[in-house]
């Protein structure tokens, strides 16, 4: 099963790794292909995010240079972006904690095994 | 216990949402409000909007470096004595 938190680069997929460790060669190749596909998709996602960042930086610098925004406000946008990124990370951690599934049946099974 | 986990998660998300909304209001909306409005009393002067996050970030980074250095030194000492 795949468990994907909205944090862009973090995803845990158990079944890809399971498929890669089976002895069957065709399954191993298919697993390798799916891992490669995963990696290229992540690369495109990273490029999209970097392009967005460059666009925002370009807009901010153009606003500064044409004196729409006074120069004392230069560092406002980067600091704001960093603070909002930190808040977003904390929010995702909090939401993940809240939604974390506990499996009471499996827990009681494990207790019985122990 | 799941209830403790859920409570911690809820607290964390509430804190992060409140920090984000306070900071957004401070930085983006407040400059467009006239100087006599009462709401200006609830927010620090604008220079602090940049100083406080930078100061907190520097403090966090230095704490991380000190922690990593401390753990490294402790593990090196253990390797030497063992």
mmCIF file with all atom_site columns, C-alpha atoms in Angstrom:
data_model
loop_
_atom_site.group_PDB
_atom_site.id
_atom_site.type_symbol
_atom_site.label_atom_id
_atom_site.label_alt_id
_atom_site.label_comp_id
_atom_site.label_asym_id
_atom_site.label_entity_id
_atom_site.label_seq_id
_atom_site.pdbx_PDB_ins_code
_atom_site.Cartn_x
_atom_site.Cartn_y
_atom_site.Cartn_z
_atom_site.occupancy
_atom_site.B_iso_or_equiv
_atom_site.pdbx_formal_charge
_atom_site.auth_seq_id
_atom_site.auth_comp_id
_atom_site.auth_asym_id
_atom_site.auth_atom_id
_atom_site.pdbx_PDB_model_num
ATOM 1   C CA . UNK A 1 1   ? 0.000  0.000   0.000   1.00 0.00 ? 1   UNK A CA 1
ATOM 2   C CA . UNK A 1 2   ? 1.176  3.529   -0.669  1.00 0.00 ? 2   UNK A CA 1
ATOM 3   C CA . UNK A 1 3   ? 0.958  6.180   2.013   1.00 0.00 ? 3   UNK A CA 1
ATOM 4   C CA . UNK A 1 4   ? 1.457  9.645   0.585   1.00 0.00 ? 4   UNK A CA 1
ATOM 5   C CA . UNK A 1 5   ? 1.593  12.730  2.750   1.00 0.00 ? 5   UNK A CA 1
ATOM 6   C CA . UNK A 1 6   ? 1.146  15.970  0.759   1.00 0.00 ? 6   UNK A CA 1
ATOM 7   C CA . UNK A 1 7   ? 4.793  16.830  1.489   1.00 0.00 ? 7   UNK A CA 1
ATOM 8   C CA . UNK A 1 8   ? 6.192  16.832  -2.042  1.00 0.00 ? 8   UNK A CA 1
ATOM 9   C CA . UNK A 1 9   ? 9.149  14.496  -1.827  1.00 0.00 ? 9   UNK A CA 1
ATOM 10  C CA . UNK A 1 10  ? 8.130  12.049  0.844   1.00 0.00 ? 10  UNK A CA 1
ATOM 11  C CA . UNK A 1 11  ? 6.248  8.939   -0.077  1.00 0.00 ? 11  UNK A CA 1
ATOM 12  C CA . UNK A 1 12  ? 6.481  5.477   1.405   1.00 0.00 ? 12  UNK A CA 1
ATOM 13  C CA . UNK A 1 13  ? 5.552  2.667   -0.954  1.00 0.00 ? 13  UNK A CA 1
ATOM 14  C CA . UNK A 1 14  ? 5.920  -0.761  0.556   1.00 0.00 ? 14  UNK A CA 1
ATOM 15  C CA . UNK A 1 15  ? 4.805  -2.853  -2.408  1.00 0.00 ? 15  UNK A CA 1
ATOM 16  C CA . UNK A 1 16  ? 7.476  -1.495  -4.811  1.00 0.00 ? 16  UNK A CA 1
ATOM 17  C CA . UNK A 1 17  ? 10.188 -2.770  -2.526  1.00 0.00 ? 17  UNK A CA 1
ATOM 18  C CA . UNK A 1 18  ? 8.388  -6.090  -2.015  1.00 0.00 ? 18  UNK A CA 1
ATOM 19  C CA . UNK A 1 19  ? 8.089  -6.629  -5.742  1.00 0.00 ? 19  UNK A CA 1
ATOM 20  C CA . UNK A 1 20  ? 11.780 -5.843  -6.191  1.00 0.00 ? 20  UNK A CA 1
ATOM 21  C CA . UNK A 1 21  ? 12.843 -8.544  -3.755  1.00 0.00 ? 21  UNK A CA 1
ATOM 22  C CA . UNK A 1 22  ? 10.864 -11.421 -5.312  1.00 0.00 ? 22  UNK A CA 1
ATOM 23  C CA . UNK A 1 23  ? 12.905 -14.038 -7.160  1.00 0.00 ? 23  UNK A CA 1
ATOM 24  C CA . UNK A 1 24  ? 10.922 -13.801 -10.418 1.00 0.00 ? 24  UNK A CA 1
ATOM 25  C CA . UNK A 1 25  ? 13.062 -11.872 -12.910 1.00 0.00 ? 25  UNK A CA 1
ATOM 26  C CA . UNK A 1 26  ? 10.177 -10.362 -14.881 1.00 0.00 ? 26  UNK A CA 1
ATOM 27  C CA . UNK A 1 27  ? 8.593  -9.041  -11.698 1.00 0.00 ? 27  UNK A CA 1
ATOM 28  C CA . UNK A 1 28  ? 11.952 -7.614  -10.623 1.00 0.00 ? 28  UNK A CA 1
ATOM 29  C CA . UNK A 1 29  ? 12.339 -5.813  -13.936 1.00 0.00 ? 29  UNK A CA 1
ATOM 30  C CA . UNK A 1 30  ? 8.801  -4.432  -13.722 1.00 0.00 ? 30  UNK A CA 1
ATOM 31  C CA . UNK A 1 31  ? 9.521  -3.237  -10.187 1.00 0.00 ? 31  UNK A CA 1
ATOM 32  C CA . UNK A 1 32  ? 12.757 -1.604  -11.394 1.00 0.00 ? 32  UNK A CA 1
ATOM 33  C CA . UNK A 1 33  ? 10.847 0.144   -14.160 1.00 0.00 ? 33  UNK A CA 1
ATOM 34  C CA . UNK A 1 34  ? 8.215  1.398   -11.764 1.00 0.00 ? 34  UNK A CA 1
ATOM 35  C CA . UNK A 1 35  ? 10.912 2.720   -9.403  1.00 0.00 ? 35  UNK A CA 1
ATOM 36  C CA . UNK A 1 36  ? 12.590 4.505   -12.345 1.00 0.00 ? 36  UNK A CA 1
ATOM 37  C CA . UNK A 1 37  ? 9.227  5.951   -13.409 1.00 0.00 ? 37  UNK A CA 1
ATOM 38  C CA . UNK A 1 38  ? 8.685  7.124   -9.829  1.00 0.00 ? 38  UNK A CA 1
ATOM 39  C CA . UNK A 1 39  ? 12.092 8.821   -9.844  1.00 0.00 ? 39  UNK A CA 1
ATOM 40  C CA . UNK A 1 40  ? 11.497 10.646  -13.155 1.00 0.00 ? 40  UNK A CA 1
ATOM 41  C CA . UNK A 1 41  ? 8.053  11.800  -11.997 1.00 0.00 ? 41  UNK A CA 1
ATOM 42  C CA . UNK A 1 42  ? 9.623  13.157  -8.818  1.00 0.00 ? 42  UNK A CA 1
ATOM 43  C CA . UNK A 1 43  ? 12.304 14.916  -10.911 1.00 0.00 ? 43  UNK A CA 1
ATOM 44  C CA . UNK A 1 44  ? 9.587  16.631  -12.998 1.00 0.00 ? 44  UNK A CA 1
ATOM 45  C CA . UNK A 1 45  ? 7.789  17.629  -9.806  1.00 0.00 ? 45  UNK A CA 1
ATOM 46  C CA . UNK A 1 46  ? 11.005 19.135  -8.394  1.00 0.00 ? 46  UNK A CA 1
ATOM 47  C CA . UNK A 1 47  ? 11.586 21.037  -11.674 1.00 0.00 ? 47  UNK A CA 1
ATOM 48  C CA . UNK A 1 48  ? 8.045  22.428  -11.553 1.00 0.00 ? 48  UNK A CA 1
ATOM 49  C CA . UNK A 1 49  ? 8.522  23.646  -7.999  1.00 0.00 ? 49  UNK A CA 1
ATOM 50  C CA . UNK A 1 50  ? 11.888 25.226  -8.837  1.00 0.00 ? 50  UNK A CA 1
ATOM 51  C CA . UNK A 1 51  ? 10.385 26.959  -11.876 1.00 0.00 ? 51  UNK A CA 1
ATOM 52  C CA . UNK A 1 52  ? 7.604  28.346  -9.674  1.00 0.00 ? 52  UNK A CA 1
ATOM 53  C CA . UNK A 1 53  ? 10.192 29.609  -7.171  1.00 0.00 ? 53  UNK A CA 1
ATOM 54  C CA . UNK A 1 54  ? 12.234 31.294  -9.916  1.00 0.00 ? 54  UNK A CA 1
ATOM 55  C CA . UNK A 1 55  ? 9.059  32.941  -11.285 1.00 0.00 ? 55  UNK A CA 1
ATOM 56  C CA . UNK A 1 56  ? 8.110  34.317  -7.861  1.00 0.00 ? 56  UNK A CA 1
ATOM 57  C CA . UNK A 1 57  ? 11.667 35.596  -7.311  1.00 0.00 ? 57  UNK A CA 1
ATOM 58  C CA . UNK A 1 58  ? 11.601 37.276  -10.723 1.00 0.00 ? 58  UNK A CA 1
ATOM 59  C CA . UNK A 1 59  ? 8.302  38.993  -9.969  1.00 0.00 ? 59  UNK A CA 1
ATOM 60  C CA . UNK A 1 60  ? 9.561  40.184  -6.568  1.00 0.00 ? 60  UNK A CA 1
ATOM 61  C CA . UNK A 1 61  ? 12.829 41.549  -7.995  1.00 0.00 ? 61  UNK A CA 1
ATOM 62  C CA . UNK A 1 62  ? 10.962 43.361  -10.783 1.00 0.00 ? 62  UNK A CA 1
ATOM 63  C CA . UNK A 1 63  ? 8.618  44.883  -8.216  1.00 0.00 ? 63  UNK A CA 1
ATOM 64  C CA . UNK A 1 64  ? 11.640 46.045  -6.183  1.00 0.00 ? 64  UNK A CA 1
ATOM 65  C CA . UNK A 1 65  ? 13.521 47.497  -9.144  1.00 0.00 ? 65  UNK A CA 1
ATOM 66  C CA . UNK A 1 66  ? 10.549 49.478  -10.463 1.00 0.00 ? 66  UNK A CA 1
ATOM 67  C CA . UNK A 1 67  ? 10.113 51.016  -6.998  1.00 0.00 ? 67  UNK A CA 1
ATOM 68  C CA . UNK A 1 68  ? 6.590  49.722  -6.497  1.00 0.00 ? 68  UNK A CA 1
ATOM 69  C CA . UNK A 1 69  ? 7.895  48.268  -3.200  1.00 0.00 ? 69  UNK A CA 1
ATOM 70  C CA . UNK A 1 70  ? 10.359 50.399  -1.140  1.00 0.00 ? 70  UNK A CA 1
ATOM 71  C CA . UNK A 1 71  ? 13.819 48.886  -0.619  1.00 0.00 ? 71  UNK A CA 1
ATOM 72  C CA . UNK A 1 72  ? 13.373 48.432  3.109   1.00 0.00 ? 72  UNK A CA 1
ATOM 73  C CA . UNK A 1 73  ? 10.944 45.623  2.285   1.00 0.00 ? 73  UNK A CA 1
ATOM 74  C CA . UNK A 1 74  ? 13.561 43.589  0.351   1.00 0.00 ? 74  UNK A CA 1
ATOM 75  C CA . UNK A 1 75  ? 13.825 40.675  2.705   1.00 0.00 ? 75  UNK A CA 1
ATOM 76  C CA . UNK A 1 76  ? 10.111 40.472  3.401   1.00 0.00 ? 76  UNK A CA 1
ATOM 77  C CA . UNK A 1 77  ? 9.248  37.925  0.706   1.00 0.00 ? 77  UNK A CA 1
ATOM 78  C CA . UNK A 1 78  ? 12.040 35.360  1.351   1.00 0.00 ? 78  UNK A CA 1
ATOM 79  C CA . UNK A 1 79  ? 11.434 35.452  5.108   1.00 0.00 ? 79  UNK A CA 1
ATOM 80  C CA . UNK A 1 80  ? 7.698  35.124  4.536   1.00 0.00 ? 80  UNK A CA 1
ATOM 81  C CA . UNK A 1 81  ? 8.226  32.125  2.224   1.00 0.00 ? 81  UNK A CA 1
ATOM 82  C CA . UNK A 1 82  ? 10.527 30.389  4.707   1.00 0.00 ? 82  UNK A CA 1
ATOM 83  C CA . UNK A 1 83  ? 8.109  30.989  7.588   1.00 0.00 ? 83  UNK A CA 1
ATOM 84  C CA . UNK A 1 84  ? 5.153  29.718  5.586   1.00 0.00 ? 84  UNK A CA 1
ATOM 85  C CA . UNK A 1 85  ? 7.150  26.626  4.501   1.00 0.00 ? 85  UNK A CA 1
ATOM 86  C CA . UNK A 1 86  ? 7.936  25.856  8.122   1.00 0.00 ? 86  UNK A CA 1
ATOM 87  C CA . UNK A 1 87  ? 4.293  26.317  9.082   1.00 0.00 ? 87  UNK A CA 1
ATOM 88  C CA . UNK A 1 88  ? 3.219  24.051  6.219   1.00 0.00 ? 88  UNK A CA 1
ATOM 89  C CA . UNK A 1 89  ? 5.626  21.345  7.381   1.00 0.00 ? 89  UNK A CA 1
ATOM 90  C CA . UNK A 1 90  ? 4.354  21.557  10.953  1.00 0.00 ? 90  UNK A CA 1
ATOM 91  C CA . UNK A 1 91  ? 0.769  21.455  9.707   1.00 0.00 ? 91  UNK A CA 1
ATOM 92  C CA . UNK A 1 92  ? 1.414  18.314  7.670   1.00 0.00 ? 92  UNK A CA 1
ATOM 93  C CA . UNK A 1 93  ? 3.084  16.634  10.649  1.00 0.00 ? 93  UNK A CA 1
ATOM 94  C CA . UNK A 1 94  ? 0.133  17.559  12.861  1.00 0.00 ? 94  UNK A CA 1
ATOM 95  C CA . UNK A 1 95  ? -2.421 16.314  10.352  1.00 0.00 ? 95  UNK A CA 1
ATOM 96  C CA . UNK A 1 96  ? -0.479 13.095  9.852   1.00 0.00 ? 96  UNK A CA 1
ATOM 97  C CA . UNK A 1 97  ? -0.406 12.550  13.599  1.00 0.00 ? 97  UNK A CA 1
ATOM 98  C CA . UNK A 1 98  ? -4.138 13.095  13.793  1.00 0.00 ? 98  UNK A CA 1
ATOM 99  C CA . UNK A 1 99  ? -4.956 10.802  10.904  1.00 0.00 ? 99  UNK A CA 1
ATOM 100 C CA . UNK A 1 100 ? -2.505 8.070   11.800  1.00 0.00 ? 100 UNK A CA 1
ATOM 101 C CA . UNK A 1 101 ? -4.333 4.735   11.597  1.00 0.00 ? 101 UNK A CA 1
ATOM 102 C CA . UNK A 1 102 ? -3.964 2.413   14.542  1.00 0.00 ? 102 UNK A CA 1
ATOM 103 C CA . UNK A 1 103 ? -5.001 -1.157  13.832  1.00 0.00 ? 103 UNK A CA 1
ATOM 104 C CA . UNK A 1 104 ? -6.608 -2.532  16.983  1.00 0.00 ? 104 UNK A CA 1
ATOM 105 C CA . UNK A 1 105 ? -7.226 -6.011  15.511  1.00 0.00 ? 105 UNK A CA 1
ATOM 106 C CA . UNK A 1 106 ? -3.592 -6.429  14.473  1.00 0.00 ? 106 UNK A CA 1
ATOM 107 C CA . UNK A 1 107 ? -2.488 -5.075  17.837  1.00 0.00 ? 107 UNK A CA 1
ATOM 108 C CA . UNK A 1 108 ? -4.502 -7.671  19.740  1.00 0.00 ? 108 UNK A CA 1
ATOM 109 C CA . UNK A 1 109 ? -3.234 -10.404 17.343  1.00 0.00 ? 109 UNK A CA 1
ATOM 110 C CA . UNK A 1 110 ? 0.362  -9.340  18.042  1.00 0.00 ? 110 UNK A CA 1
ATOM 111 C CA . UNK A 1 111 ? -0.306 -9.340  21.764  1.00 0.00 ? 111 UNK A CA 1
ATOM 112 C CA . UNK A 1 112 ? -1.619 -12.888 21.521  1.00 0.00 ? 112 UNK A CA 1
ATOM 113 C CA . UNK A 1 113 ? 1.450  -13.976 19.518  1.00 0.00 ? 113 UNK A CA 1
ATOM 114 C CA . UNK A 1 114 ? 3.754  -12.481 22.129  1.00 0.00 ? 114 UNK A CA 1
ATOM 115 C CA . UNK B 2 1   ? -2.627 5.813   23.192  1.00 0.00 ? 1   UNK B CA 1
ATOM 116 C CA . UNK B 2 2   ? -4.242 7.219   20.095  1.00 0.00 ? 2   UNK B CA 1
ATOM 117 C CA . UNK B 2 3   ? -6.052 9.976   21.933  1.00 0.00 ? 3   UNK B CA 1
ATOM 118 C CA . UNK B 2 4   ? -2.766 11.482  23.137  1.00 0.00 ? 4   UNK B CA 1
ATOM 119 C CA . UNK B 2 5   ? -1.414 11.278  19.566  1.00 0.00 ? 5   UNK B CA 1
ATOM 120 C CA . UNK B 2 6   ? -4.523 12.945  18.196  1.00 0.00 ? 6   UNK B CA 1
ATOM 121 C CA . UNK B 2 7   ? -4.342 15.665  20.852  1.00 0.00 ? 7   UNK B CA 1
ATOM 122 C CA . UNK B 2 8   ? -0.664 16.390  20.089  1.00 0.00 ? 8   UNK B CA 1
ATOM 123 C CA . UNK B 2 9   ? -1.375 16.443  16.366  1.00 0.00 ? 9   UNK B CA 1
ATOM 124 C CA . UNK B 2 10  ? -4.304 18.787  16.818  1.00 0.00 ? 10  UNK B CA 1
ATOM 125 C CA . UNK B 2 11  ? -2.258 21.093  19.053  1.00 0.00 ? 11  UNK B CA 1
ATOM 126 C CA . UNK B 2 12  ? 0.601  21.150  16.549  1.00 0.00 ? 12  UNK B CA 1
ATOM 127 C CA . UNK B 2 13  ? -1.650 21.994  13.595  1.00 0.00 ? 13  UNK B CA 1
ATOM 128 C CA . UNK B 2 14  ? -3.510 24.653  15.629  1.00 0.00 ? 14  UNK B CA 1
ATOM 129 C CA . UNK B 2 15  ? -0.214 26.311  16.633  1.00 0.00 ? 15  UNK B CA 1
ATOM 130 C CA . UNK B 2 16  ? 1.104  26.256  13.076  1.00 0.00 ? 16  UNK B CA 1
ATOM 131 C CA . UNK B 2 17  ? -2.150 27.662  11.630  1.00 0.00 ? 17  UNK B CA 1
ATOM 132 C CA . UNK B 2 18  ? -2.267 30.465  14.200  1.00 0.00 ? 18  UNK B CA 1
ATOM 133 C CA . UNK B 2 19  ? 1.400  31.386  13.585  1.00 0.00 ? 19  UNK B CA 1
ATOM 134 C CA . UNK B 2 20  ? 0.784  31.413  9.834   1.00 0.00 ? 20  UNK B CA 1
ATOM 135 C CA . UNK B 2 21  ? -2.350 33.557  9.998   1.00 0.00 ? 21  UNK B CA 1
ATOM 136 C CA . UNK B 2 22  ? -0.789 36.032  12.500  1.00 0.00 ? 22  UNK B CA 1
ATOM 137 C CA . UNK B 2 23  ? 2.313  36.383  10.349  1.00 0.00 ? 23  UNK B CA 1
ATOM 138 C CA . UNK B 2 24  ? 0.328  36.758  7.127   1.00 0.00 ? 24  UNK B CA 1
ATOM 139 C CA . UNK B 2 25  ? -1.905 39.410  8.649   1.00 0.00 ? 25  UNK B CA 1
ATOM 140 C CA . UNK B 2 26  ? 1.119  41.226  10.088  1.00 0.00 ? 26  UNK B CA 1
ATOM 141 C CA . UNK B 2 27  ? 3.150  41.262  6.891   1.00 0.00 ? 27  UNK B CA 1
ATOM 142 C CA . UNK B 2 28  ? 0.565  41.540  4.129   1.00 0.00 ? 28  UNK B CA 1
ATOM 143 C CA . UNK B 2 29  ? -2.601 43.179  5.439   1.00 0.00 ? 29  UNK B CA 1
ATOM 144 C CA . UNK B 2 30  ? -1.299 45.555  8.107   1.00 0.00 ? 30  UNK B CA 1
ATOM 145 C CA . UNK B 2 31  ? 0.692  47.878  5.782   1.00 0.00 ? 31  UNK B CA 1
ATOM 146 C CA . UNK B 2 32  ? -2.554 48.766  4.024   1.00 0.00 ? 32  UNK B CA 1
ATOM 147 C CA . UNK B 2 33  ? -4.425 49.701  7.203   1.00 0.00 ? 33  UNK B CA 1
ATOM 148 C CA . UNK B 2 34  ? -4.402 53.371  8.305   1.00 0.00 ? 34  UNK B CA 1
ATOM 149 C CA . UNK B 2 35  ? -2.168 54.299  11.203  1.00 0.00 ? 35  UNK B CA 1
ATOM 150 C CA . UNK B 2 36  ? -5.006 55.216  13.619  1.00 0.00 ? 36  UNK B CA 1
ATOM 151 C CA . UNK B 2 37  ? -6.822 51.887  13.507  1.00 0.00 ? 37  UNK B CA 1
ATOM 152 C CA . UNK B 2 38  ? -6.997 50.111  16.877  1.00 0.00 ? 38  UNK B CA 1
ATOM 153 C CA . UNK B 2 39  ? -5.715 46.822  15.438  1.00 0.00 ? 39  UNK B CA 1
ATOM 154 C CA . UNK B 2 40  ? -2.177 48.229  15.198  1.00 0.00 ? 40  UNK B CA 1
ATOM 155 C CA . UNK B 2 41  ? -1.949 47.925  18.969  1.00 0.00 ? 41  UNK B CA 1
ATOM 156 C CA . UNK B 2 42  ? -2.101 44.147  18.776  1.00 0.00 ? 42  UNK B CA 1
ATOM 157 C CA . UNK B 2 43  ? 0.901  43.825  16.478  1.00 0.00 ? 43  UNK B CA 1
ATOM 158 C CA . UNK B 2 44  ? 4.540  44.695  17.085  1.00 0.00 ? 44  UNK B CA 1
ATOM 159 C CA . UNK B 2 45  ? 6.220  47.298  14.841  1.00 0.00 ? 45  UNK B CA 1
ATOM 160 C CA . UNK B 2 46  ? 7.032  46.079  11.348  1.00 0.00 ? 46  UNK B CA 1
ATOM 161 C CA . UNK B 2 47  ? 10.804 45.707  11.809  1.00 0.00 ? 47  UNK B CA 1
ATOM 162 C CA . UNK B 2 48  ? 10.176 42.865  14.242  1.00 0.00 ? 48  UNK B CA 1
ATOM 163 C CA . UNK B 2 49  ? 8.351  40.972  11.470  1.00 0.00 ? 49  UNK B CA 1
ATOM 164 C CA . UNK B 2 50  ? 11.746 40.272  9.885   1.00 0.00 ? 50  UNK B CA 1
ATOM 165 C CA . UNK B 2 51  ? 13.926 40.198  13.000  1.00 0.00 ? 51  UNK B CA 1
ATOM 166 C CA . UNK B 2 52  ? 11.968 37.573  14.938  1.00 0.00 ? 52  UNK B CA 1
ATOM 167 C CA . UNK B 2 53  ? 11.926 34.808  12.263  1.00 0.00 ? 53  UNK B CA 1
ATOM 168 C CA . UNK B 2 54  ? 15.586 35.432  11.389  1.00 0.00 ? 54  UNK B CA 1
ATOM 169 C CA . UNK B 2 55  ? 16.559 35.331  15.047  1.00 0.00 ? 55  UNK B CA 1
ATOM 170 C CA . UNK B 2 56  ? 14.523 32.161  15.612  1.00 0.00 ? 56  UNK B CA 1
ATOM 171 C CA . UNK B 2 57  ? 16.048 30.543  12.510  1.00 0.00 ? 57  UNK B CA 1
ATOM 172 C CA . UNK B 2 58  ? 19.600 31.394  13.626  1.00 0.00 ? 58  UNK B CA 1
ATOM 173 C CA . UNK B 2 59  ? 18.858 30.065  17.113  1.00 0.00 ? 59  UNK B CA 1
ATOM 174 C CA . UNK B 2 60  ? 17.466 26.830  15.666  1.00 0.00 ? 60  UNK B CA 1
ATOM 175 C CA . UNK B 2 61  ? 20.467 26.330  13.363  1.00 0.00 ? 61  UNK B CA 1
ATOM 176 C CA . UNK B 2 62  ? 22.969 26.972  16.149  1.00 0.00 ? 62  UNK B CA 1
ATOM 177 C CA . UNK B 2 63  ? 21.115 24.598  18.457  1.00 0.00 ? 63  UNK B CA 1
ATOM 178 C CA . UNK B 2 64  ? 21.211 21.917  15.744  1.00 0.00 ? 64  UNK B CA 1
ATOM 179 C CA . UNK B 2 65  ? 24.955 22.430  15.186  1.00 0.00 ? 65  UNK B CA 1
ATOM 180 C CA . UNK B 2 66  ? 25.672 22.278  18.923  1.00 0.00 ? 66  UNK B CA 1
ATOM 181 C CA . UNK B 2 67  ? 23.589 19.116  19.230  1.00 0.00 ? 67  UNK B CA 1
ATOM 182 C CA . UNK B 2 68  ? 25.322 17.403  16.293  1.00 0.00 ? 68  UNK B CA 1
ATOM 183 C CA . UNK B 2 69  ? 28.737 18.413  17.638  1.00 0.00 ? 69  UNK B CA 1
ATOM 184 C CA . UNK B 2 70  ? 27.902 17.139  21.102  1.00 0.00 ? 70  UNK B CA 1
ATOM 185 C CA . UNK B 2 71  ? 26.700 13.764  19.797  1.00 0.00 ? 71  UNK B CA 1
ATOM 186 C CA . UNK B 2 72  ? 29.790 13.454  17.556  1.00 0.00 ? 72  UNK B CA 1
ATOM 187 C CA . UNK B 2 73  ? 32.180 14.214  20.392  1.00 0.00 ? 73  UNK B CA 1
ATOM 188 C CA . UNK B 2 74  ? 30.402 11.772  22.677  1.00 0.00 ? 74  UNK B CA 1
ATOM 189 C CA . UNK B 2 75  ? 30.583 8.978   20.086  1.00 0.00 ? 75  UNK B CA 1
ATOM 190 C CA . UNK B 2 76  ? 34.274 9.726   19.403  1.00 0.00 ? 76  UNK B CA 1
ATOM 191 C CA . UNK B 2 77  ? 35.036 9.544   23.115  1.00 0.00 ? 77  UNK B CA 1
ATOM 192 C CA . UNK B 2 78  ? 33.268 6.218   23.339  1.00 0.00 ? 78  UNK B CA 1
ATOM 193 C CA . UNK B 2 79  ? 35.199 4.895   20.346  1.00 0.00 ? 79  UNK B CA 1
ATOM 194 C CA . UNK B 2 80  ? 38.504 5.984   21.925  1.00 0.00 ? 80  UNK B CA 1
ATOM 195 C CA . UNK B 2 81  ? 37.810 4.427   25.304  1.00 0.00 ? 81  UNK B CA 1
ATOM 196 C CA . UNK B 2 82  ? 36.391 1.172   23.860  1.00 0.00 ? 82  UNK B CA 1
#
